[in-house]
Amino acid sequence: MSEFPYLPIDAKGWRLHMGLRPLEESRWLEVDEHYDQETALKKELLATQRSLVAATRPEGDNASGELLDLVMDNLRRFHPEVSIECDASEHSVIQASRLVQEDLCVLVPDGTWRLQAACVCFPSRWDLTTKIGTTLDDIHAPVPGYAQQLAKTTTSFFDRLSPERSFWRLNWTLLDDPALFQPRRAIHADDVNVEEWFVRVERQTLRRLAVTGAVVFTIRTYVASVSQLRRTRDDVAANLLRALDTAPIEMQHYKGWVGVADRLRDALT
Ligand code: HEM
């Protein structure tokens, strides 16, 4: 594996925050050595599980068309090695998603922000069918602390986002399964060696579309085992333990982390 590109687990422990940073257009999409494998997996999932990985409503059609044009333009300018071939009979959000490693979500304003088109082949234990057509607040209803700590700032950030300035942020979790496609909530086997659990990092970007005014949310997923990461970074185990130890108990339940810190500590010492 090449150097793991993002690891937002530091000595400060667990925290719930927006953590937004400015995004250059040239860094919107990331193409790496897993491009062929991941786009092939998307193709397979779109053939076999389409209703789980793609969802669209007519309200998202125009914005999805604008998104497809932007993706093609960005690939031509910054990733000329990618060959751009599309099937124009497919929905634009699916055409766009097949061209990139990112998952793509389109949120359209109608007084609030609603998910109106999405192609998400690599969900981190959530189910797109229950989210399509719903609002930012509804989407995040299962996330402990979101309503109290993030809902207002996230919605007002969406309201103020302009096409000239895009942003990115990171989310991470620790899972017992490295699969990219995980549409179901966690069921943990107690006998699995915790050092063979996997850190899953999502690099998310947020961008306002100039013509339709929709917001595009991209999710790029990177996965590495704890033992792989320990080989390249000395502080991984200590930081991971600190994050697990300091996460509120509701968050530990949500993430499937209850009892995991103790097992990890045993495995590492
Ligand atoms: C600035 C914007 C956003 C912030 C700060 C934010 C924050 C979060 C946080 C903290 C979580 C908990 C995940 C974890 O730690 O494992 C989460 C989960 C999630 N977010 Fe966001 N999010 C943002 C935008 C979006 C957007 C635009 C979508 C649109 C699809 C989205 C979809 C989700 C989903 C589906 C989950 C999983 C919910 C579940 O478990 O059912 N987020 N988000």
Coordinates of C-alpha atoms and ligand atoms in Angstrom, one line a residue:
M1 CA 0.0 0.0 0.0
S2 CA 1.2 3.5 -0.7
E3 CA 1.4 5.9 2.3
F4 CA -2.1 6.2 3.8
P5 CA -3.1 9.7 2.7
Y6 CA -5.3 10.9 5.6
L7 CA -5.3 10.0 9.3
P8 CA -7.3 12.4 11.4
I9 CA -6.6 10.6 14.7
D10 CA -4.4 12.6 16.9
A11 CA -3.3 12.9 20.6
K12 CA -6.3 15.2 21.4
G13 CA -8.8 12.4 21.6
W14 CA -12.3 12.1 20.2
R15 CA -14.2 15.1 19.1
L16 CA -17.2 15.9 17.0
H17 CA -16.5 18.9 14.8
M18 CA -17.0 20.2 11.2
G19 CA -13.2 20.6 10.6
L20 CA -13.7 22.3 7.2
R21 CA -10.7 23.4 5.1
P22 CA -10.6 25.3 1.8
L23 CA -10.4 23.1 -1.3
E24 CA -8.6 23.9 -4.5
E25 CA -10.4 22.8 -7.7
S26 CA -7.4 20.7 -8.7
R27 CA -7.8 18.7 -5.5
W28 CA -11.6 18.1 -5.8
L29 CA -11.3 14.5 -7.1
E30 CA -8.5 12.1 -6.2
V31 CA -7.3 9.4 -8.7
D32 CA -4.9 6.8 -7.4
E33 CA -3.6 3.3 -8.1
H34 CA -6.9 1.8 -7.0
Y35 CA -8.9 3.6 -9.8
D36 CA -9.5 0.5 -12.0
Q37 CA -10.4 -1.8 -9.1
E38 CA -12.7 0.7 -7.5
T39 CA -14.5 1.7 -10.6
A40 CA -14.9 -2.0 -11.5
L41 CA -16.4 -2.6 -8.1
K42 CA -18.9 0.3 -8.7
K43 CA -19.8 -1.3 -12.1
E44 CA -20.5 -4.6 -10.4
L45 CA -22.6 -3.0 -7.6
L46 CA -24.5 -1.0 -10.1
A47 CA -25.3 -4.2 -12.0
T48 CA -26.2 -6.3 -9.0
Q49 CA -27.4 -3.9 -6.2
R50 CA -28.6 -0.9 -8.1
S51 CA -31.4 0.0 -5.7
L52 CA -29.0 0.1 -2.8
V53 CA -26.3 2.2 -4.4
A54 CA -28.2 4.7 -6.6
A55 CA -31.2 6.8 -5.8
T56 CA -32.6 9.8 -7.7
R57 CA -35.7 12.0 -7.6
P58 CA -36.7 14.4 -10.4
E59 CA -35.8 17.4 -8.2
G60 CA -32.2 16.4 -8.5
D61 CA -32.0 15.9 -12.3
N62 CA -30.8 19.3 -13.4
A63 CA -28.2 19.5 -10.7
S64 CA -26.9 16.0 -11.6
G65 CA -26.5 17.2 -15.2
E66 CA -24.5 20.1 -14.0
L67 CA -22.4 17.8 -11.8
L68 CA -21.6 15.5 -14.7
D69 CA -20.3 18.4 -16.8
L70 CA -18.1 19.5 -13.9
V71 CA -16.7 16.1 -13.2
M72 CA -15.8 15.6 -16.9
D73 CA -14.3 19.1 -17.1
N74 CA -12.3 18.5 -13.9
L75 CA -11.0 15.1 -15.1
R76 CA -9.9 16.6 -18.4
R77 CA -8.0 19.4 -16.7
F78 CA -6.4 17.6 -13.7
H79 CA -6.6 13.9 -14.5
P80 CA -6.0 13.5 -18.2
E81 CA -5.0 9.9 -17.7
V82 CA -8.7 9.0 -17.0
S83 CA -10.6 8.0 -20.1
I84 CA -14.1 9.6 -20.2
E85 CA -16.7 7.2 -21.6
C86 CA -20.3 7.6 -20.6
D87 CA -23.6 5.9 -21.3
A88 CA -25.9 8.9 -22.0
S89 CA -29.0 6.8 -21.3
E90 CA -28.1 6.5 -17.6
H91 CA -28.9 9.1 -14.9
S92 CA -26.2 11.8 -14.8
V93 CA -25.3 11.2 -11.2
I94 CA -24.6 7.5 -12.1
Q95 CA -22.6 8.5 -15.2
A96 CA -20.6 10.9 -13.1
S97 CA -20.0 8.4 -10.3
R98 CA -18.7 5.7 -12.7
L99 CA -15.9 8.1 -13.8
V100 CA -14.5 8.7 -10.3
Q101 CA -13.5 6.8 -7.1
E102 CA -15.7 9.2 -5.0
D103 CA -19.3 8.6 -4.1
L104 CA -21.5 11.5 -5.1
C105 CA -24.5 13.1 -3.4
V106 CA -26.6 16.0 -4.6
L107 CA -28.5 18.2 -2.1
V108 CA -31.0 20.6 -3.5
P109 CA -32.4 23.6 -1.5
D110 CA -36.2 23.9 -1.1
G111 CA -36.3 26.0 2.1
T112 CA -34.1 23.3 3.7
W113 CA -31.4 21.0 2.1
R114 CA -32.6 17.7 0.7
L115 CA -30.7 14.8 -0.8
Q116 CA -32.3 14.5 -4.3
A117 CA -29.7 12.4 -6.2
A118 CA -26.9 10.1 -5.1
C119 CA -24.7 7.2 -6.2
V120 CA -23.0 5.8 -3.1
C121 CA -21.3 2.5 -3.7
F122 CA -19.1 2.6 -0.6
P123 CA -21.5 3.5 2.3
S124 CA -20.0 3.3 5.8
R125 CA -22.8 1.3 7.4
W126 CA -25.8 3.4 6.3
D127 CA -28.6 2.8 3.9
L128 CA -29.1 5.2 1.0
T129 CA -32.7 4.1 0.4
T130 CA -33.7 5.5 3.8
K131 CA -32.0 8.9 3.2
I132 CA -33.1 9.8 -0.4
G133 CA -35.5 12.8 -0.3
T134 CA -34.7 13.6 3.3
T135 CA -33.0 16.6 4.9
L136 CA -29.6 17.2 6.3
D137 CA -31.0 16.9 9.8
D138 CA -33.0 13.7 9.1
I139 CA -30.0 12.1 7.4
H140 CA -27.9 12.7 10.6
A141 CA -30.7 11.7 13.0
P142 CA -28.8 8.5 14.1
V143 CA -25.6 10.4 14.8
P144 CA -25.3 11.1 18.6
G145 CA -24.6 14.8 19.3
Y146 CA -25.2 15.9 15.7
A147 CA -28.5 17.7 16.5
Q148 CA -27.1 19.5 19.5
Q149 CA -23.6 20.3 18.3
L150 CA -23.5 20.3 14.5
A151 CA -27.0 20.7 12.9
K152 CA -27.2 24.5 13.0
T153 CA -23.7 25.2 11.9
T154 CA -23.9 22.7 9.1
T155 CA -27.2 24.0 7.7
S156 CA -26.0 27.6 7.9
F157 CA -22.7 26.6 6.2
F158 CA -24.7 25.1 3.4
D159 CA -26.8 28.3 3.1
R160 CA -23.6 30.4 2.8
L161 CA -21.6 28.1 0.6
S162 CA -20.6 29.9 -2.7
P163 CA -19.5 28.3 -6.0
E164 CA -16.2 30.2 -5.7
R165 CA -15.0 28.6 -2.4
S166 CA -15.3 24.8 -1.9
F167 CA -14.3 22.9 1.3
W168 CA -13.2 19.5 2.5
R169 CA -13.3 17.6 5.8
L170 CA -12.4 14.2 7.2
N171 CA -14.5 11.6 9.1
W172 CA -13.1 8.3 10.4
T173 CA -14.1 5.1 12.1
L174 CA -12.7 1.8 13.2
L175 CA -14.4 -1.3 11.7
D176 CA -14.0 -5.1 11.8
D177 CA -14.4 -5.4 8.0
P178 CA -12.3 -3.7 5.2
A179 CA -15.1 -4.0 2.5
L180 CA -15.9 -0.7 0.8
F181 CA -19.6 -1.6 0.3
Q182 CA -21.1 -1.7 3.8
P183 CA -24.7 -0.7 3.7
R184 CA -25.7 -2.3 7.0
R185 CA -25.1 -1.4 10.6
A186 CA -22.3 -3.1 12.5
I187 CA -22.5 -6.7 13.8
H188 CA -19.3 -7.4 15.6
A189 CA -17.8 -10.9 16.1
D190 CA -16.2 -10.9 19.6
D191 CA -13.4 -13.3 18.7
V192 CA -11.9 -11.2 15.9
N193 CA -8.3 -10.0 16.5
V194 CA -8.7 -6.2 17.1
E195 CA -5.3 -5.5 15.6
E196 CA -6.8 -6.7 12.3
W197 CA -9.6 -4.2 12.5
F198 CA -9.5 -1.4 10.0
V199 CA -9.3 2.4 10.1
R200 CA -11.8 3.8 7.5
V201 CA -11.3 7.4 6.6
E202 CA -13.7 9.4 4.5
R203 CA -12.4 12.5 2.7
Q204 CA -15.5 14.6 2.0
T205 CA -15.8 17.6 -0.2
L206 CA -18.6 20.2 -0.4
R207 CA -19.1 22.4 -3.5
R208 CA -21.9 24.7 -4.5
L209 CA -23.0 24.4 -8.2
A210 CA -23.1 27.8 -10.0
V211 CA -26.2 27.2 -12.2
T212 CA -28.6 25.1 -10.2
G213 CA -27.5 26.3 -6.7
A214 CA -27.4 22.7 -5.5
V215 CA -24.6 21.4 -3.2
V216 CA -22.5 18.4 -4.2
F217 CA -21.1 16.3 -1.4
T218 CA -18.4 13.8 -2.4
I219 CA -17.1 11.0 -0.2
R220 CA -13.8 9.3 -0.9
T221 CA -13.1 6.2 1.2
Y222 CA -9.6 5.0 2.3
V223 CA -9.1 1.8 4.3
A224 CA -6.1 0.4 6.1
S225 CA -5.7 -2.2 8.8
V226 CA -4.4 -1.1 12.3
S227 CA -1.4 -3.3 11.9
Q228 CA -0.5 -1.7 8.5
L229 CA -0.8 1.8 10.0
R230 CA 1.3 0.8 13.0
R231 CA 4.1 -0.2 10.7
T232 CA 4.3 3.3 9.2
R233 CA 3.3 5.6 12.1
D234 CA 4.5 5.2 15.7
D235 CA 1.7 7.1 17.4
V236 CA -1.2 5.3 15.8
A237 CA -2.0 2.8 18.5
A238 CA -1.8 5.4 21.4
N239 CA -3.9 7.9 19.5
L240 CA -6.5 5.3 18.5
L241 CA -6.8 4.1 22.1
R242 CA -7.2 7.7 23.3
A243 CA -9.9 8.4 20.8
L244 CA -11.8 5.2 21.7
D245 CA -11.4 6.0 25.4
T246 CA -12.6 9.6 25.1
A247 CA -15.6 9.0 22.8
P248 CA -18.9 9.5 24.6
I249 CA -20.7 6.2 25.3
E250 CA -23.6 7.0 22.9
M251 CA -21.0 7.5 20.2
Q252 CA -19.3 4.2 21.1
H253 CA -22.6 2.4 20.7
Y254 CA -23.3 4.2 17.3
K255 CA -19.9 3.2 16.0
G256 CA -19.9 -0.4 17.4
W257 CA -16.9 0.4 19.6
V258 CA -18.2 -0.7 23.0
G259 CA -15.5 -2.9 24.6
V260 CA -13.2 -2.5 21.6
A261 CA -10.7 -0.2 23.5
D262 CA -10.0 -2.8 26.1
R263 CA -9.5 -5.5 23.5
L264 CA -7.2 -3.3 21.5
R265 CA -5.2 -2.4 24.6
D266 CA -4.8 -6.1 25.3
A267 CA -3.7 -6.8 21.8
L268 CA -1.2 -4.0 21.7
T269 CA 0.5 -4.5 25.1
Ligands
HEM1 C1 -20.4 19.9 6.8 C2 -21.2 19.0 6.6 C3 -21.3 17.7 7.3 C4 -20.9 17.4 8.6 C5 -20.2 18.3 9.6 C6 -21.3 16.0 8.8 C7 -21.0 15.3 10.0 C8 -21.3 13.9 10.2 C9 -20.8 13.2 11.3 C10 -20.0 13.7 12.5 C11 -21.3 11.9 11.1 C12 -21.0 10.7 12.1 C13 -20.1 9.8 11.3 C14 -19.1 9.1 12.1 O1 -18.3 9.8 12.8 O2 -19.0 7.9 11.9 C15 -22.0 11.9 9.9 C16 -22.6 10.8 9.4 C17 -23.3 10.8 8.2 N1 -23.4 11.8 7.3 FE1 -22.7 13.7 7.5 N2 -21.9 15.5 7.7 C18 -21.9 16.5 6.8 C19 -22.5 16.5 5.6 C20 -23.2 15.4 5.1 C21 -23.9 15.4 3.8 C22 -24.0 16.6 2.9 C23 -24.5 14.2 3.7 C24 -25.3 13.8 2.5 C25 -25.6 12.6 2.1 C26 -24.1 13.4 4.9 C27 -24.5 12.1 5.1 C28 -24.1 11.4 6.3 C29 -24.6 10.0 6.5 C30 -25.5 9.2 5.6 C31 -24.1 9.6 7.7 C32 -24.3 8.3 8.4 C33 -25.7 8.5 9.2 C34 -26.2 7.1 9.7 O3 -25.4 6.5 10.5 O4 -27.3 6.8 9.4 N3 -23.3 14.2 5.7 N4 -22.0 13.1 9.3

